[in-house]
PDB file of C-alpha atoms in Angstrom:
ATOM      1  CA  MET A 219       6.886   4.359   4.732  1.00  0.00           C
ATOM      2  CA  GLU A 220       7.339   0.572   5.161  1.00  0.00           C
ATOM      3  CA  PRO A 221       6.320  -1.389   8.204  1.00  0.00           C
ATOM      4  CA  ARG A 222       9.102  -2.419  10.609  1.00  0.00           C
ATOM      5  CA  PHE A 223       6.963  -4.846  12.584  1.00  0.00           C
ATOM      6  CA  ALA A 224       3.421  -5.992  13.257  1.00  0.00           C
ATOM      7  CA  ALA A 225       1.765  -5.600  16.663  1.00  0.00           C
ATOM      8  CA  VAL A 226      -0.983  -7.907  17.796  1.00  0.00           C
ATOM      9  CA  ASP A 227      -3.306  -7.793  20.761  1.00  0.00           C
ATOM     10  CA  TRP A 228      -4.930 -11.308  20.791  1.00  0.00           C
ATOM     11  CA  GLY A 229      -7.809 -11.601  23.273  1.00  0.00           C
ATOM     12  CA  THR A 230     -10.127 -14.432  24.157  1.00  0.00           C
ATOM     13  CA  SER A 231     -12.753 -13.343  21.572  1.00  0.00           C
ATOM     14  CA  SER A 232     -11.015 -10.496  19.721  1.00  0.00           C
ATOM     15  CA  PHE A 233      -8.011  -9.880  17.440  1.00  0.00           C
ATOM     16  CA  ARG A 234      -6.328  -6.575  16.601  1.00  0.00           C
ATOM     17  CA  ILE A 235      -3.233  -6.107  14.442  1.00  0.00           C
ATOM     18  CA  TRP A 236      -1.300  -2.983  13.445  1.00  0.00           C
ATOM     19  CA  LEU A 237       1.563  -2.487  10.966  1.00  0.00           C
ATOM     20  CA  VAL A 238       4.009  -0.027  12.487  1.00  0.00           C
ATOM     21  CA  SER A 239       6.823   1.902  10.826  1.00  0.00           C
ATOM     22  CA  ASP A 240      10.298   2.802  12.131  1.00  0.00           C
ATOM     23  CA  GLU A 241       8.861   5.988  13.512  1.00  0.00           C
ATOM     24  CA  ASN A 242       6.108   4.072  15.383  1.00  0.00           C
ATOM     25  CA  VAL A 243       3.499   5.436  12.926  1.00  0.00           C
ATOM     26  CA  VAL A 244       0.559   3.029  12.448  1.00  0.00           C
ATOM     27  CA  LEU A 245       0.366   2.313   8.701  1.00  0.00           C
ATOM     28  CA  ALA A 246      -2.486  -0.161   8.652  1.00  0.00           C
ATOM     29  CA  GLU A 247      -4.838  -1.798  11.071  1.00  0.00           C
ATOM     30  CA  ARG A 248      -7.340  -4.713  11.171  1.00  0.00           C
ATOM     31  CA  ARG A 249      -9.771  -5.986  13.770  1.00  0.00           C
ATOM     32  CA  SER A 250     -11.819  -9.210  13.967  1.00  0.00           C
ATOM     33  CA  HIS A 251     -13.531 -11.591  16.348  1.00  0.00           C
ATOM     34  CA  GLU A 252     -10.929 -14.279  15.625  1.00  0.00           C
ATOM     35  CA  GLY A 253      -9.733 -14.443  19.262  1.00  0.00           C
ATOM     36  CA  MET A 254      -8.088 -17.346  21.033  1.00  0.00           C
ATOM     37  CA  ILE A 255     -11.311 -19.427  20.997  1.00  0.00           C
ATOM     38  CA  HIS A 256     -11.602 -19.189  17.224  1.00  0.00           C
ATOM     39  CA  ALA A 257      -7.837 -19.533  16.593  1.00  0.00           C
ATOM     40  CA  ALA A 258      -7.458 -22.622  18.703  1.00  0.00           C
ATOM     41  CA  ASN A 259      -9.579 -24.368  16.054  1.00  0.00           C
ATOM     42  CA  ALA A 260      -8.675 -22.471  12.892  1.00  0.00           C
ATOM     43  CA  GLY A 261      -4.963 -22.271  13.749  1.00  0.00           C
ATOM     44  CA  PHE A 262      -3.059 -19.306  15.231  1.00  0.00           C
ATOM     45  CA  GLU A 263      -0.454 -19.193  12.422  1.00  0.00           C
ATOM     46  CA  GLN A 264      -3.204 -19.440   9.755  1.00  0.00           C
ATOM     47  CA  VAL A 265      -5.295 -16.602  11.303  1.00  0.00           C
ATOM     48  CA  LEU A 266      -2.161 -14.350  11.650  1.00  0.00           C
ATOM     49  CA  ASP A 267      -0.943 -15.052   8.185  1.00  0.00           C
ATOM     50  CA  ALA A 268      -4.307 -14.249   6.608  1.00  0.00           C
ATOM     51  CA  HIS A 269      -4.434 -10.849   8.269  1.00  0.00           C
ATOM     52  CA  LEU A 270      -0.787 -10.103   7.354  1.00  0.00           C
ATOM     53  CA  ALA A 271      -1.483 -11.073   3.688  1.00  0.00           C
ATOM     54  CA  ALA A 272      -4.542  -8.900   3.608  1.00  0.00           C
ATOM     55  CA  LEU A 273      -2.483  -6.000   4.849  1.00  0.00           C
ATOM     56  CA  GLY A 274       0.236  -6.747   2.182  1.00  0.00           C
ATOM     57  CA  ALA A 275       2.914  -7.364   4.796  1.00  0.00           C
ATOM     58  CA  ALA A 276       6.177  -8.996   3.805  1.00  0.00           C
ATOM     59  CA  SER A 277       6.703 -12.735   4.572  1.00  0.00           C
ATOM     60  CA  ASP A 278       9.599 -11.916   6.893  1.00  0.00           C
ATOM     61  CA  LEU A 279       7.919  -9.038   8.820  1.00  0.00           C
ATOM     62  CA  PRO A 280       8.437  -9.718  12.544  1.00  0.00           C
ATOM     63  CA  VAL A 281       5.432  -9.769  14.935  1.00  0.00           C
ATOM     64  CA  VAL A 282       5.071  -8.984  18.594  1.00  0.00           C
ATOM     65  CA  ILE A 283       1.949 -10.355  20.410  1.00  0.00           C
ATOM     66  CA  CYS A 284       0.286  -9.833  23.752  1.00  0.00           C
ATOM     67  CA  GLY A 285      -2.762 -11.495  25.241  1.00  0.00           C
ATOM     68  CA  MET A 286      -4.322 -14.975  25.264  1.00  0.00           C
ATOM     69  CA  ALA A 287      -2.136 -16.305  22.367  1.00  0.00           C
ATOM     70  CA  GLY A 288       0.479 -16.826  25.172  1.00  0.00           C
ATOM     71  CA  SER A 289      -1.966 -18.700  27.469  1.00  0.00           C
ATOM     72  CA  ARG A 290      -1.760 -22.479  28.182  1.00  0.00           C
ATOM     73  CA  GLN A 291      -4.615 -22.924  25.666  1.00  0.00           C
ATOM     74  CA  GLY A 292      -3.048 -20.429  23.187  1.00  0.00           C
ATOM     75  CA  TRP A 293      -0.483 -20.663  20.467  1.00  0.00           C
ATOM     76  CA  GLN A 294       2.593 -21.093  22.717  1.00  0.00           C
ATOM     77  CA  GLU A 295       2.642 -20.595  26.401  1.00  0.00           C
ATOM     78  CA  ALA A 296       4.441 -17.519  27.728  1.00  0.00           C
ATOM     79  CA  ARG A 297       4.431 -18.329  31.416  1.00  0.00           C
ATOM     80  CA  TYR A 298       3.225 -15.787  34.001  1.00  0.00           C
ATOM     81  CA  LEU A 299       5.823 -13.626  35.762  1.00  0.00           C
ATOM     82  CA  THR A 300       5.412 -13.457  39.473  1.00  0.00           C
ATOM     83  CA  VAL A 301       4.864 -10.014  41.024  1.00  0.00           C
ATOM     84  CA  PRO A 302       6.495  -7.987  42.298  1.00  0.00           C
ATOM     85  CA  THR A 303       8.267  -7.694  39.011  1.00  0.00           C
ATOM     86  CA  ALA A 304       9.690  -4.838  36.814  1.00  0.00           C
ATOM     87  CA  LEU A 305       7.600  -3.826  33.835  1.00  0.00           C
ATOM     88  CA  SER A 306      10.744  -4.361  31.735  1.00  0.00           C
ATOM     89  CA  ASP A 307      10.711  -8.067  32.675  1.00  0.00           C
ATOM     90  CA  ILE A 308       7.618  -8.422  30.454  1.00  0.00           C
ATOM     91  CA  VAL A 309       9.785  -7.814  27.474  1.00  0.00           C
ATOM     92  CA  ASP A 310      12.889  -9.715  28.644  1.00  0.00           C
ATOM     93  CA  ARG A 311      10.898 -12.879  29.342  1.00  0.00           C
ATOM     94  CA  ALA A 312       8.985 -13.006  26.062  1.00  0.00           C
ATOM     95  CA  VAL A 313       9.018 -16.274  24.165  1.00  0.00           C
ATOM     96  CA  GLN A 314       9.774 -16.865  20.497  1.00  0.00           C
ATOM     97  CA  VAL A 315       7.185 -19.020  18.744  1.00  0.00           C
ATOM     98  CA  ASP A 316       8.531 -22.296  17.433  1.00  0.00           C
ATOM     99  CA  GLY A 317       7.946 -23.168  13.766  1.00  0.00           C
ATOM    100  CA  PRO A 318       7.036 -20.075  11.695  1.00  0.00           C
ATOM    101  CA  GLN A 319       9.774 -18.600   9.437  1.00  0.00           C
ATOM    102  CA  ARG A 320       9.063 -15.075  10.491  1.00  0.00           C
ATOM    103  CA  ASP A 321      10.263 -13.922  13.993  1.00  0.00           C
ATOM    104  CA  ILE A 322       7.224 -13.939  16.378  1.00  0.00           C
ATOM    105  CA  ARG A 323       7.444 -13.001  20.037  1.00  0.00           C
ATOM    106  CA  ILE A 324       4.713 -13.393  22.605  1.00  0.00           C
ATOM    107  CA  LEU A 325       4.762 -11.274  25.861  1.00  0.00           C
ATOM    108  CA  PRO A 326       3.959 -13.083  29.183  1.00  0.00           C
ATOM    109  CA  GLY A 327       1.253 -12.249  31.678  1.00  0.00           C
ATOM    110  CA  LEU A 328       1.569 -11.525  35.377  1.00  0.00           C
ATOM    111  CA  ALA A 329       0.673 -13.697  38.362  1.00  0.00           C
ATOM    112  CA  GLN A 330       0.110 -12.966  41.996  1.00  0.00           C
ATOM    113  CA  ARG A 331       1.204 -16.160  43.718  1.00  0.00           C
ATOM    114  CA  ASP A 332      -0.368 -15.547  47.094  1.00  0.00           C
ATOM    115  CA  GLU A 333      -2.582 -18.284  48.414  1.00  0.00           C
ATOM    116  CA  THR A 334      -4.841 -15.951  50.104  1.00  0.00           C
ATOM    117  CA  ARG A 335      -5.130 -13.582  47.068  1.00  0.00           C
ATOM    118  CA  PRO A 336      -4.269 -15.535  43.854  1.00  0.00           C
ATOM    119  CA  ASP A 337      -4.594 -13.531  40.703  1.00  0.00           C
ATOM    120  CA  VAL A 338      -3.551 -13.453  37.035  1.00  0.00           C
ATOM    121  CA  MET A 339      -3.672 -11.158  34.071  1.00  0.00           C
ATOM    122  CA  ARG A 340      -2.829 -11.405  30.337  1.00  0.00           C
ATOM    123  CA  GLY A 341      -2.824  -8.438  28.033  1.00  0.00           C
ATOM    124  CA  GLU A 342      -3.296  -5.790  30.700  1.00  0.00           C
ATOM    125  CA  GLU A 343       0.345  -6.067  31.533  1.00  0.00           C
ATOM    126  CA  THR A 344       1.187  -4.670  28.081  1.00  0.00           C
ATOM    127  CA  GLN A 345      -1.279  -1.817  28.559  1.00  0.00           C
ATOM    128  CA  LEU A 346       0.552  -1.047  31.851  1.00  0.00           C
ATOM    129  CA  LEU A 347       3.930  -1.090  30.028  1.00  0.00           C
ATOM    130  CA  GLY A 348       2.702   1.561  27.616  1.00  0.00           C
ATOM    131  CA  GLY A 349       0.221   3.339  29.898  1.00  0.00           C
ATOM    132  CA  LEU A 350       2.589   3.866  32.831  1.00  0.00           C
ATOM    133  CA  SER A 351       5.682   4.957  30.737  1.00  0.00           C
ATOM    134  CA  GLU A 352       5.021   8.583  31.792  1.00  0.00           C
ATOM    135  CA  ALA A 353       3.269   7.905  35.146  1.00  0.00           C
ATOM    136  CA  PRO A 354       4.438   9.062  38.576  1.00  0.00           C
ATOM    137  CA  ALA A 355       6.840   6.646  40.211  1.00  0.00           C
ATOM    138  CA  THR A 356       4.214   5.203  42.627  1.00  0.00           C
ATOM    139  CA  GLY A 357       0.537   4.927  42.253  1.00  0.00           C
ATOM    140  CA  LEU A 358      -2.561   2.844  41.429  1.00  0.00           C
ATOM    141  CA  ALA A 359      -3.920   2.013  37.999  1.00  0.00           C
ATOM    142  CA  CYS A 360      -7.521   0.956  37.108  1.00  0.00           C
ATOM    143  CA  LEU A 361      -8.064  -1.034  33.879  1.00  0.00           C
ATOM    144  CA  PRO A 362     -11.797  -1.627  33.384  1.00  0.00           C
ATOM    145  CA  GLY A 363     -13.086  -4.566  31.458  1.00  0.00           C
ATOM    146  CA  THR A 364     -14.778  -7.939  31.605  1.00  0.00           C
ATOM    147  CA  HIS A 365     -12.409  -8.659  34.523  1.00  0.00           C
ATOM    148  CA  SER A 366     -11.317  -5.205  35.755  1.00  0.00           C
ATOM    149  CA  LYS A 367      -7.686  -4.918  37.097  1.00  0.00           C
ATOM    150  CA  TRP A 368      -6.495  -2.659  39.940  1.00  0.00           C
ATOM    151  CA  VAL A 369      -2.698  -2.507  39.957  1.00  0.00           C
ATOM    152  CA  ARG A 370      -0.308  -1.028  42.505  1.00  0.00           C
ATOM    153  CA  PHE A 371       2.936   0.045  40.915  1.00  0.00           C
ATOM    154  CA  ALA A 372       6.136   1.576  42.429  1.00  0.00           C
ATOM    155  CA  ASP A 373       9.462   2.415  40.871  1.00  0.00           C
ATOM    156  CA  SER A 374       8.556   0.846  37.535  1.00  0.00           C
ATOM    157  CA  GLN A 375       7.463  -2.372  39.216  1.00  0.00           C
ATOM    158  CA  VAL A 376       4.093  -3.997  39.547  1.00  0.00           C
ATOM    159  CA  THR A 377       3.939  -4.771  43.293  1.00  0.00           C
ATOM    160  CA  GLY A 378       0.416  -6.216  43.475  1.00  0.00           C
ATOM    161  CA  PHE A 379      -2.969  -6.289  41.726  1.00  0.00           C
ATOM    162  CA  SER A 380      -6.589  -7.372  42.065  1.00  0.00           C
ATOM    163  CA  SER A 381      -9.089  -8.480  39.528  1.00  0.00           C
ATOM    164  CA  GLN A 382     -12.857  -7.883  39.784  1.00  0.00           C
ATOM    165  CA  MET A 383     -15.409  -9.596  37.578  1.00  0.00           C
ATOM    166  CA  THR A 384     -17.459  -6.383  37.078  1.00  0.00           C
ATOM    167  CA  GLY A 385     -18.094  -6.702  33.413  1.00  0.00           C
ATOM    168  CA  GLU A 386     -18.858 -10.400  33.447  1.00  0.00           C
ATOM    169  CA  LEU A 387     -21.198 -10.054  36.471  1.00  0.00           C
ATOM    170  CA  PHE A 388     -22.996  -7.288  34.614  1.00  0.00           C
ATOM    171  CA  ALA A 389     -23.522  -9.551  31.563  1.00  0.00           C
ATOM    172  CA  LEU A 390     -24.638 -12.551  33.656  1.00  0.00           C
ATOM    173  CA  LEU A 391     -27.044 -10.415  35.721  1.00  0.00           C
ATOM    174  CA  ALA A 392     -28.470  -8.509  32.768  1.00  0.00           C
ATOM    175  CA  GLN A 393     -28.912 -11.504  30.497  1.00  0.00           C
ATOM    176  CA  GLN A 394     -29.336 -14.645  32.630  1.00  0.00           C
ATOM    177  CA  SER A 395     -30.742 -13.634  35.995  1.00  0.00           C
ATOM    178  CA  ILE A 396     -34.125 -12.517  37.100  1.00  0.00           C
ATOM    179  CA  LEU A 397     -32.913  -8.957  36.673  1.00  0.00           C
ATOM    180  CA  ARG A 398     -33.105  -9.426  32.898  1.00  0.00           C
ATOM    181  CA  HIS A 399     -36.864  -8.610  33.173  1.00  0.00           C
ATOM    182  CA  ALA A 400     -35.939  -5.332  34.811  1.00  0.00           C
ATOM    183  CA  VAL A 401     -33.164  -4.146  32.491  1.00  0.00           C
ATOM    184  CA  GLY A 402     -34.325  -5.316  29.134  1.00  0.00           C
ATOM    185  CA  ASN A 403     -32.272  -6.176  26.026  1.00  0.00           C
ATOM    186  CA  GLY A 404     -29.430  -3.719  26.214  1.00  0.00           C
ATOM    187  CA  PRO A 405     -30.449  -0.069  26.418  1.00  0.00           C
ATOM    188  CA  VAL A 406     -27.584   2.393  26.382  1.00  0.00           C
ATOM    189  CA  CYS A 407     -26.124   3.459  29.744  1.00  0.00           C
ATOM    190  CA  SER A 408     -25.384   7.258  29.776  1.00  0.00           C
ATOM    191  CA  PRO A 409     -22.454   8.342  32.018  1.00  0.00           C
ATOM    192  CA  SER A 410     -24.376  11.595  32.719  1.00  0.00           C
ATOM    193  CA  SER A 411     -27.498   9.815  33.823  1.00  0.00           C
ATOM    194  CA  GLY A 412     -28.671  10.693  37.304  1.00  0.00           C
ATOM    195  CA  ALA A 413     -29.748   7.076  37.850  1.00  0.00           C
ATOM    196  CA  TYR A 414     -26.235   5.883  36.977  1.00  0.00           C
ATOM    197  CA  VAL A 415     -24.362   8.408  39.134  1.00  0.00           C
ATOM    198  CA  ASP A 416     -26.660   7.876  42.128  1.00  0.00           C
ATOM    199  CA  ALA A 417     -26.207   4.072  41.850  1.00  0.00           C
ATOM    200  CA  VAL A 418     -22.382   4.535  41.697  1.00  0.00           C
ATOM    201  CA  CYS A 419     -22.501   6.530  44.974  1.00  0.00           C
ATOM    202  CA  GLU A 420     -24.846   3.979  46.538  1.00  0.00           C
ATOM    203  CA  GLY A 421     -22.722   0.989  45.530  1.00  0.00           C
ATOM    204  CA  TYR A 422     -19.672   2.737  46.849  1.00  0.00           C
ATOM    205  CA  ARG A 423     -21.154   3.557  50.260  1.00  0.00           C
ATOM    206  CA  ARG A 424     -22.918   0.199  50.736  1.00  0.00           C
ATOM    207  CA  PRO A 425     -20.988  -2.598  49.096  1.00  0.00           C
ATOM    208  CA  ALA A 426     -21.923  -5.088  51.851  1.00  0.00           C
ATOM    209  CA  GLU A 427     -25.610  -4.605  50.790  1.00  0.00           C
ATOM    210  CA  MET A 428     -24.994  -5.406  47.111  1.00  0.00           C
ATOM    211  CA  SER A 429     -27.283  -8.446  46.992  1.00  0.00           C
ATOM    212  CA  ARG A 430     -30.178  -6.443  48.383  1.00  0.00           C
ATOM    213  CA  LEU A 431     -29.433  -3.468  46.132  1.00  0.00           C
ATOM    214  CA  LEU A 432     -29.464  -5.701  43.080  1.00  0.00           C
ATOM    215  CA  PHE A 433     -32.804  -7.261  43.947  1.00  0.00           C
ATOM    216  CA  SER A 434     -34.272  -3.839  44.407  1.00  0.00           C
ATOM    217  CA  LEU A 435     -34.019  -3.381  40.718  1.00  0.00           C
ATOM    218  CA  ARG A 436     -36.521  -6.155  40.185  1.00  0.00           C
ATOM    219  CA  ALA A 437     -38.753  -4.976  42.978  1.00  0.00           C
ATOM    220  CA  GLY A 438     -38.741  -1.452  41.604  1.00  0.00           C
ATOM    221  CA  GLN A 439     -39.871  -2.637  38.266  1.00  0.00           C
ATOM    222  CA  LEU A 440     -42.773  -4.683  39.734  1.00  0.00           C
ATOM    223  CA  LEU A 441     -43.953  -2.209  42.258  1.00  0.00           C
ATOM    224  CA  PHE A 442     -43.227   1.161  40.651  1.00  0.00           C
ATOM    225  CA  ASP A 443     -42.992   0.260  36.959  1.00  0.00           C
ATOM    226  CA  ARG A 444     -39.494   1.788  36.676  1.00  0.00           C
ATOM    227  CA  PRO A 445     -38.286   1.994  33.144  1.00  0.00           C
ATOM    228  CA  GLN A 446     -35.724  -0.527  31.870  1.00  0.00           C
ATOM    229  CA  THR A 447     -33.210   2.149  30.909  1.00  0.00           C
ATOM    230  CA  GLU A 448     -33.159   3.396  34.486  1.00  0.00           C
ATOM    231  CA  SER A 449     -32.718  -0.096  35.924  1.00  0.00           C
ATOM    232  CA  TYR A 450     -30.008  -0.796  33.336  1.00  0.00           C
ATOM    233  CA  GLU A 451     -28.088   2.230  34.372  1.00  0.00           C
ATOM    234  CA  ARG A 452     -28.511   1.504  38.098  1.00  0.00           C
ATOM    235  CA  LEU A 453     -27.203  -1.999  37.549  1.00  0.00           C
ATOM    236  CA  SER A 454     -24.014  -0.635  35.951  1.00  0.00           C
ATOM    237  CA  GLY A 455     -23.653   2.019  38.571  1.00  0.00           C
ATOM    238  CA  LEU A 456     -24.027  -0.344  41.508  1.00  0.00           C
ATOM    239  CA  LEU A 457     -21.406  -2.725  40.198  1.00  0.00           C
ATOM    240  CA  ILE A 458     -18.872  -0.104  39.311  1.00  0.00           C
ATOM    241  CA  GLY A 459     -19.357   1.750  42.558  1.00  0.00           C
ATOM    242  CA  SER A 460     -18.893  -1.462  44.635  1.00  0.00           C
ATOM    243  CA  GLU A 461     -15.723  -2.241  42.516  1.00  0.00           C
ATOM    244  CA  ILE A 462     -14.174   1.174  43.427  1.00  0.00           C
ATOM    245  CA  ALA A 463     -15.119   0.642  47.042  1.00  0.00           C
ATOM    246  CA  ALA A 464     -13.394  -2.756  47.063  1.00  0.00           C
ATOM    247  CA  ALA A 465     -10.256  -1.284  45.542  1.00  0.00           C
ATOM    248  CA  GLY A 466     -10.298   1.295  48.301  1.00  0.00           C
ATOM    249  CA  LEU A 467     -10.497  -1.330  51.027  1.00  0.00           C
ATOM    250  CA  GLU A 468      -7.656  -3.283  49.455  1.00  0.00           C
ATOM    251  CA  PHE A 469      -5.235  -0.608  48.435  1.00  0.00           C
ATOM    252  CA  GLY A 470      -6.075   2.169  50.928  1.00  0.00           C
ATOM    253  CA  SER A 471      -6.184   5.718  49.612  1.00  0.00           C
ATOM    254  CA  LEU A 472      -7.663   6.407  46.194  1.00  0.00           C
ATOM    255  CA  ALA A 473      -6.374   9.952  46.114  1.00  0.00           C
ATOM    256  CA  ALA A 474      -5.065   9.595  42.615  1.00  0.00           C
ATOM    257  CA  VAL A 475      -5.730   6.816  40.073  1.00  0.00           C
ATOM    258  CA  ARG A 476      -4.391   6.326  36.543  1.00  0.00           C
ATOM    259  CA  LEU A 477      -7.394   5.131  34.503  1.00  0.00           C
ATOM    260  CA  ILE A 478      -6.384   3.059  31.471  1.00  0.00           C
ATOM    261  CA  ALA A 479      -9.628   2.718  29.432  1.00  0.00           C
ATOM    262  CA  SER A 480     -11.273   3.388  26.099  1.00  0.00           C
ATOM    263  CA  GLY A 481     -14.675   3.662  24.548  1.00  0.00           C
ATOM    264  CA  LYS A 482     -17.911   3.599  26.656  1.00  0.00           C
ATOM    265  CA  LEU A 483     -16.037   2.159  29.720  1.00  0.00           C
ATOM    266  CA  SER A 484     -13.806   5.156  29.822  1.00  0.00           C
ATOM    267  CA  GLY A 485     -16.806   7.475  29.993  1.00  0.00           C
ATOM    268  CA  LEU A 486     -18.553   5.404  32.645  1.00  0.00           C
ATOM    269  CA  TYR A 487     -15.530   5.124  34.941  1.00  0.00           C
ATOM    270  CA  LYS A 488     -14.643   8.809  34.503  1.00  0.00           C
ATOM    271  CA  ALA A 489     -18.131   9.763  35.549  1.00  0.00           C
ATOM    272  CA  ALA A 490     -17.969   7.375  38.545  1.00  0.00           C
ATOM    273  CA  PHE A 491     -14.639   8.761  39.785  1.00  0.00           C
ATOM    274  CA  SER A 492     -15.992  12.285  39.344  1.00  0.00           C
ATOM    275  CA  ALA A 493     -19.066  11.588  41.366  1.00  0.00           C
ATOM    276  CA  LEU A 494     -16.883  10.167  44.101  1.00  0.00           C
ATOM    277  CA  ASP A 495     -14.476  13.118  44.069  1.00  0.00           C
ATOM    278  CA  ILE A 496     -11.462  10.770  43.139  1.00  0.00           C
ATOM    279  CA  THR A 497      -8.811  12.466  41.075  1.00  0.00           C
ATOM    280  CA  ILE A 498      -7.799  10.497  37.942  1.00  0.00           C
ATOM    281  CA  ASP A 499      -5.352  10.647  35.035  1.00  0.00           C
ATOM    282  CA  VAL A 500      -6.806   9.149  31.916  1.00  0.00           C
ATOM    283  CA  VAL A 501      -4.882   7.076  29.309  1.00  0.00           C
ATOM    284  CA  ASP A 502      -6.545   5.575  26.286  1.00  0.00           C
ATOM    285  CA  ALA A 503      -6.342   1.760  26.511  1.00  0.00           C
ATOM    286  CA  ASP A 504      -5.946   1.186  22.813  1.00  0.00           C
ATOM    287  CA  ARG A 505      -3.162   3.643  22.676  1.00  0.00           C
ATOM    288  CA  ALA A 506      -1.538   2.104  25.794  1.00  0.00           C
ATOM    289  CA  VAL A 507      -1.512  -1.475  24.488  1.00  0.00           C
ATOM    290  CA  LEU A 508      -0.052  -0.339  21.233  1.00  0.00           C
ATOM    291  CA  ALA A 509       2.624   1.747  22.993  1.00  0.00           C
ATOM    292  CA  GLY A 510       3.493  -1.288  25.179  1.00  0.00           C
ATOM    293  CA  LEU A 511       3.940  -3.433  21.960  1.00  0.00           C
ATOM    294  CA  GLU A 512       6.042  -0.663  20.446  1.00  0.00           C
ATOM    295  CA  ILE A 513       8.391  -0.638  23.474  1.00  0.00           C
ATOM    296  CA  ALA A 514       8.772  -4.404  23.263  1.00  0.00           C
ATOM    297  CA  ALA A 515       9.457  -4.229  19.469  1.00  0.00           C
ATOM    298  CA  SER A 516      12.125  -1.590  20.024  1.00  0.00           C
ATOM    299  CA  ARG A 517      13.902  -4.048  22.289  1.00  0.00           C
ATOM    300  CA  PHE A 518      13.583  -7.076  20.005  1.00  0.00           C
ATOM    301  CA  TRP A 519      14.374  -5.397  16.712  1.00  0.00           C
ATOM    302  CA  PRO A 520      16.094  -2.080  17.538  1.00  0.00           C
ATOM    303  CA  LEU A 521      16.991   0.510  14.891  1.00  0.00           C
ATOM    304  CA  PRO A 522      20.762   1.157  14.558  1.00  0.00           C
ATOM    305  CA  ASP A 523      20.683   4.102  16.974  1.00  0.00           C
ATOM    306  CA  GLN A 524      18.787   2.040  19.514  1.00  0.00           C
ATOM    307  CA  HIS A 525      21.365  -0.832  19.961  1.00  0.00           C
ATOM    308  CA  ALA A 526      23.433   1.192  22.333  1.00  0.00           C
ATOM    309  CA  ARG A 527      20.399   1.905  24.548  1.00  0.00           C
ATOM    310  CA  PHE A 528      18.804  -1.609  24.494  1.00  0.00           C
ATOM    311  CA  GLY A 529      21.472  -4.058  23.516  1.00  0.00           C
ATOM    312  CA  ASN A 530      20.428  -7.464  22.144  1.00  0.00           C
ATOM    313  CA  VAL A 531      17.357  -9.028  23.637  1.00  0.00           C
ATOM    314  CA  ASN A 532      16.908 -12.823  23.349  1.00  0.00           C
ATOM    315  CA  ALA A 533      13.564 -14.570  23.985  1.00  0.00           C
TER     316      ALA A 533
END
């Protein structure tokens, strides 16, 4: 099989590329740390071309990109779409990169232009496009990460969303605050740990006491010589529990949530939702972003039998 297009998820510090066939079969994949920060200096086209050459891709292979390559500091700005907006608008409002000979499209992010609750996302909208393709008509999605996203959707539209700095707060507190003495240099957090699960429930029940709960990690180490692994797990649980509590306050019922996550975060959030008796439907985040890029590619470069369904899409 030959590739029909390349799909790229270009983050702030990460880069992922897949070569995809007519049947949406992944033929090859590469990953690196050449995210936006690196590419802004090395050159976006140069980074992309190097990976395509390493994969043996043809010089005219088209490319669809999501993520920070479309930011103001990226390759070419793909301006935010204002919510509420249909998920299909993400594809319809893509931009075509000026300059390169090959056809390169960048998908836009989403913005919540509410002066009382301003918010933005880039990359997660493509996970939503792929991850909600078989979701119920109305619901709530949780996308954990450095800046976790909680998204309300209805009738194939994103109606609102909220970002929480859970991952970044964890890194700052664990590495640069006084809590670094309590949690150590990065022990592994087990989703099945009693310390983690108890902390999730505590953070969920007492989000207003978060500052006190966090300092108790340091005090527990000093007074009771609590092990670093336990404190590390409690720090993770407290922050994730309070994040879920905040989502409940903002969006109301958490009776059913679509969790779009992968790797260790998927395990941690599944355990947290289980401890709180919240029903979830799990979608792998890596598969979701690739599915979203595949949907976009099918609109940009449809196969002959897809023209009738999609028509021509211009950037």
